[in-house]
Coordinates of C-alpha atoms in Angstrom, one line a residue:
X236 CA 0.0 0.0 0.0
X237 CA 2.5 2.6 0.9
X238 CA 4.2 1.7 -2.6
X239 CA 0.9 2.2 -4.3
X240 CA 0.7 6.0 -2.1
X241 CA 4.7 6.7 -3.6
X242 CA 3.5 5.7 -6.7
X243 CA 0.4 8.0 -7.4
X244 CA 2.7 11.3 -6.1
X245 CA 2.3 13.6 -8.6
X246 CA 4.8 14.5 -11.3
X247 CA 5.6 10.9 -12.5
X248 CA 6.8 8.6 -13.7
X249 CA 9.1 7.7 -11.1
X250 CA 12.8 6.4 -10.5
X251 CA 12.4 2.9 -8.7
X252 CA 14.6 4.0 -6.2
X253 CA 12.1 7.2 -5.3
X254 CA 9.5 4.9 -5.0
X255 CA 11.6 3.2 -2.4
X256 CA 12.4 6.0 -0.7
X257 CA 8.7 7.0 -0.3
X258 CA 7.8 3.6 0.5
X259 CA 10.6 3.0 3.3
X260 CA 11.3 -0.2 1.8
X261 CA 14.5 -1.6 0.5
X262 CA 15.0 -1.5 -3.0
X263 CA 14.9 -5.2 -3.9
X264 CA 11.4 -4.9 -2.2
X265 CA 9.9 -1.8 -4.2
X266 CA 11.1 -3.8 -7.6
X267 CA 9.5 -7.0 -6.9
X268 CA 6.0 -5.8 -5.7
X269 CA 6.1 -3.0 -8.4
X270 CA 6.8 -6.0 -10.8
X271 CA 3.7 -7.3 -9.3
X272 CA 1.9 -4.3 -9.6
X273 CA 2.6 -4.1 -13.5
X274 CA 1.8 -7.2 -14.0
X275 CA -1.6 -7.1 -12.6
X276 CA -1.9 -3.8 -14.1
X277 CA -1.8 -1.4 -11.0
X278 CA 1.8 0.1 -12.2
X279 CA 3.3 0.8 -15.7
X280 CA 6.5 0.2 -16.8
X281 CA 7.5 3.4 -18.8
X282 CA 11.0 2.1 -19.1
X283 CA 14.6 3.5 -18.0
X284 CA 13.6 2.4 -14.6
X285 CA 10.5 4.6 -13.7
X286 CA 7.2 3.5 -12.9
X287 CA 3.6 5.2 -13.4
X288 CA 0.1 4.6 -12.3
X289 CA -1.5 1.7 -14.2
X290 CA -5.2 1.6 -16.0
X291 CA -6.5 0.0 -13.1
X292 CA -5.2 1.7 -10.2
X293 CA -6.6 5.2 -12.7
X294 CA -9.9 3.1 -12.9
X295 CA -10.3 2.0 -9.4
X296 CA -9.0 6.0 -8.6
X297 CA -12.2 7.3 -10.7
X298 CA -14.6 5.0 -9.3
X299 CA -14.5 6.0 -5.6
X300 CA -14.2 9.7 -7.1
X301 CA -17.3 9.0 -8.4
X302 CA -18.8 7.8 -5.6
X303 CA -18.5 10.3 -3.5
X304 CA -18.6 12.9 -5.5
X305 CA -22.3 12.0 -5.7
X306 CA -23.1 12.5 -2.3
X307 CA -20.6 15.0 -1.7
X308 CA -20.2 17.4 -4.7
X309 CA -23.6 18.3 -3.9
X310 CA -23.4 19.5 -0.4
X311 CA -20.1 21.0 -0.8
X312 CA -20.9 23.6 -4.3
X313 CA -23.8 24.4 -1.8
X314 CA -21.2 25.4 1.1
X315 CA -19.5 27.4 -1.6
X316 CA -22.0 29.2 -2.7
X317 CA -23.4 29.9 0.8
X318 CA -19.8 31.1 1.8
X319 CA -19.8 33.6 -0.3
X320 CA -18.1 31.9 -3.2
X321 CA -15.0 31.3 -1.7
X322 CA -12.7 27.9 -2.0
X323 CA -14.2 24.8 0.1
X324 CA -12.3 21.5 0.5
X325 CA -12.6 18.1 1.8
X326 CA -10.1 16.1 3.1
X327 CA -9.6 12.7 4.8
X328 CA -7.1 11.5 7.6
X329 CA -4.3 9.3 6.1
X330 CA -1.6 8.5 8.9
X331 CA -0.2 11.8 10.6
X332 CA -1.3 13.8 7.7
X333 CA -4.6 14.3 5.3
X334 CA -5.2 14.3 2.0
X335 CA -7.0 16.6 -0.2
X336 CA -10.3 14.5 -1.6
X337 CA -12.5 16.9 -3.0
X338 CA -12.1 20.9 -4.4
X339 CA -14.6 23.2 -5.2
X340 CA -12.6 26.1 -6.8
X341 CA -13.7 29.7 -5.9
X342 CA -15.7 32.3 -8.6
X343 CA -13.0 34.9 -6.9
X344 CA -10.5 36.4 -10.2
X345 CA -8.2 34.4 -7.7
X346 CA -7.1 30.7 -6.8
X347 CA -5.9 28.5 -4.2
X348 CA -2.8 26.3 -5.1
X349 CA -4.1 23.6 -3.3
X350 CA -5.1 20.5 -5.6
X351 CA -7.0 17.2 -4.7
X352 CA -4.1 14.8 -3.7
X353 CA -2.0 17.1 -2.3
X354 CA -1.2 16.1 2.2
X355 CA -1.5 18.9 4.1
X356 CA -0.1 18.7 8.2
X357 CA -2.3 18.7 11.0
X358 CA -0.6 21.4 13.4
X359 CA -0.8 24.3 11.0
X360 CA -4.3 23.6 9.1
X361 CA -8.1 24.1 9.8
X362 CA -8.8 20.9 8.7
X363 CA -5.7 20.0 10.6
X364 CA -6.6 20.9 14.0
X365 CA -10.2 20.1 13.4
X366 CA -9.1 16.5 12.9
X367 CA -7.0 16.2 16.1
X368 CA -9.4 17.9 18.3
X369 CA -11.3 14.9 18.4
X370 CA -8.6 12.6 19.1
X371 CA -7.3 11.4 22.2
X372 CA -4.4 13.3 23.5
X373 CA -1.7 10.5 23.6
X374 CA -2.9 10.1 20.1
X375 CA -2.0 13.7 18.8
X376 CA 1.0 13.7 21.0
X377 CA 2.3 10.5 18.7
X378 CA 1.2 12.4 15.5
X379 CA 3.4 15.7 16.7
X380 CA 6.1 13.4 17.5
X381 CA 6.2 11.3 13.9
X382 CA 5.1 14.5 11.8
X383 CA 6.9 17.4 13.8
X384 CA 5.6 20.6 14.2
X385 CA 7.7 22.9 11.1
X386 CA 6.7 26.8 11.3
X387 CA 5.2 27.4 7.7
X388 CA 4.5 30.7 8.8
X389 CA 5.5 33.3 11.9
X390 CA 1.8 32.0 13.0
X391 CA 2.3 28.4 12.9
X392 CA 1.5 27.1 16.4
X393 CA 4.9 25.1 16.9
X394 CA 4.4 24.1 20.6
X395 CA 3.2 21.2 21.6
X396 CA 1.4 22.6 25.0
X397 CA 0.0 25.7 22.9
X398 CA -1.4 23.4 20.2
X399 CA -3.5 21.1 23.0
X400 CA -4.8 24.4 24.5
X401 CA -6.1 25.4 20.7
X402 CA -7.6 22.0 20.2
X403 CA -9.3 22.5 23.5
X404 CA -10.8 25.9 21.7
X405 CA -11.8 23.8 19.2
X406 CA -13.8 21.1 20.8
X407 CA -15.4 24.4 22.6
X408 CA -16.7 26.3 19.1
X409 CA -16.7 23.1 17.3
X410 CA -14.8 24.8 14.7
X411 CA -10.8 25.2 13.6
X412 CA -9.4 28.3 12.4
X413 CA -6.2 28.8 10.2
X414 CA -5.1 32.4 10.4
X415 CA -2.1 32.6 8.2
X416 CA -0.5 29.8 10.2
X417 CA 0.2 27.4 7.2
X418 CA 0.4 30.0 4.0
X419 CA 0.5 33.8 4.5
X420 CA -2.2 35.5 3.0
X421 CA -4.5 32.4 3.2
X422 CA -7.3 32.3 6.4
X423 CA -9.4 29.0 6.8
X424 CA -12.1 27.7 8.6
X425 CA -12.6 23.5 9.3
X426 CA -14.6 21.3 10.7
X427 CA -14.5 17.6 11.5
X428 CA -16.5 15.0 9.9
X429 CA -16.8 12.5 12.4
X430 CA -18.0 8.4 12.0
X431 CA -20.6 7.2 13.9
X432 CA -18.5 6.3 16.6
X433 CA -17.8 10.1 17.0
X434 CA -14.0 9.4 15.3
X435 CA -12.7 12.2 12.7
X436 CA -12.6 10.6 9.6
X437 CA -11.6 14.0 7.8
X438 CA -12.9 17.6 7.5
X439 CA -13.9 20.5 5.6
X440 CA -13.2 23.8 5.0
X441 CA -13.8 27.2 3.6
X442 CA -10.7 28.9 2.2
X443 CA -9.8 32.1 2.4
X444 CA -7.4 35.2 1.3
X445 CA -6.7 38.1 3.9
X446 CA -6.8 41.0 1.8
X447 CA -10.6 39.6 0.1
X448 CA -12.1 38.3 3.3
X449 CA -11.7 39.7 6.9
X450 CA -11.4 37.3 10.0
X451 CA -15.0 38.4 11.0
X452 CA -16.5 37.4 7.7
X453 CA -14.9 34.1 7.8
X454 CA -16.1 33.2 11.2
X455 CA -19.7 34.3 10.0
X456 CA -19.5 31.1 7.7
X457 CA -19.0 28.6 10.9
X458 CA -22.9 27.4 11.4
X459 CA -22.6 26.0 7.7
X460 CA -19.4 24.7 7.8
X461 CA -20.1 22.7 10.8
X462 CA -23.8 21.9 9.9
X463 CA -22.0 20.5 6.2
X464 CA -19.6 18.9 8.1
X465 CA -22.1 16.8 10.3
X466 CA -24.0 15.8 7.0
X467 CA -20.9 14.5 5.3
X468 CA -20.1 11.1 7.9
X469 CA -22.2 8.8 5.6
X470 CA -19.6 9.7 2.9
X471 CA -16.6 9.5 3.7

């Protein structure tokens, strides 16, 4: 699986010995379950040692996109439009990090760089800090200690006591907010979208850019973040 992950990064083919790297396997093992892979036609071959995404894997890839972009395109062009046209995203928890699922781009003359695929961290993200707000606290402590806690910004939150006192704030409001702390110039708001046993299984947020949006505006879009957010756990 985590060859399949290295695999589908962006910007490939790629070398075997990336792949490996990704993967944290030796090489030996990359080549002989990528030879697998190709074979069953999950991987491609594209010669001088690289390796892309096969037709299946693509196929399998467009299938769950379909899926729940049916249930969840709706509800989140209508959180788009009710935020006052501004970028929304869903993502879902993989490991210490999370994984941008689903995009819906904003009308603004303007554009977030963010594209579906792409991992954002958990310390310095609405979507983030919504997501480990409802996890146990020996359980965010182990993310911080496997992902670190890297300033992206002068507002990155980069201690560990300050970041369990914000995820306290969050549990409180029920909302996350990202004010420049992982990309200057970009403000977000999150929300968890919890399983049925009350476990994040990802979030979603509305997108922002400082000099377009003030903080107070933002915040006015909480009640249907939150309210999207509780109506997304049969989807994801």
């Amino acid at each position: 699986m985590r060859i399949l992950e290295a695999l589908a990064v962006p910007d490939g083919p790629h070398r075997l010995m990336d792949v490996a790297e990704r993967a944290a396997v030796p090489r030996s093992t990359a080549y002989r379950v990528l030879s697998t892979l190709t074979a069953e036609g999950f991987a491609e071959n594209c010669g001088d040692g690289r390796y892309g995404v096969g037709g299946r894997l693509s196929g399998l890839g467009a299938r769950i996109v379909s899926v729940v972009s049916t249930g969840v395109g709706p509800a989140l062009r209508r959180l788009q439009e009710g935020a006052g046209g501004n970028t929304v995203h869903l993502a879902v928890r993989v490991g210490d990090h999370a994984v941008y699922l689903h995009k819906v781009d904003s009308d603004k003359p303007y554009e977030m760089r963010s594209r579906v695929g792409n991992q954002l961290m958990l310390h310095c993200t609405a979507i983030g800090k919504a997501i480990l707000a409802h996890l146990p606290p020996d359980e965010v402590e182990s993310i911080v200690a496997s992902a670190g806690m890297p300033a992206r910004t002068p507002n990155t939150i980069t201690d560990p006591k300050t970041l369990h006192a914000e995820l306290a704030k969050v549990r409180e409001r029920g909302y996350a907010l990202d004010d420049e702390e992982n990309e200057a110039t970009v403000r977000c708001l999150g929300a968890a979208v919890l399983d049925r046993t009350g476990k994040p299984r990802g979030g979603v947020s509305i997108s922002t850019v400082t000099f377009a949006v003030d903080r107070d505006e933002l915040l006015g879009y909480a009640p249907l973040l939150v309210s999207t957010a509780q109506g997304l756990t049969e989807y994801i």
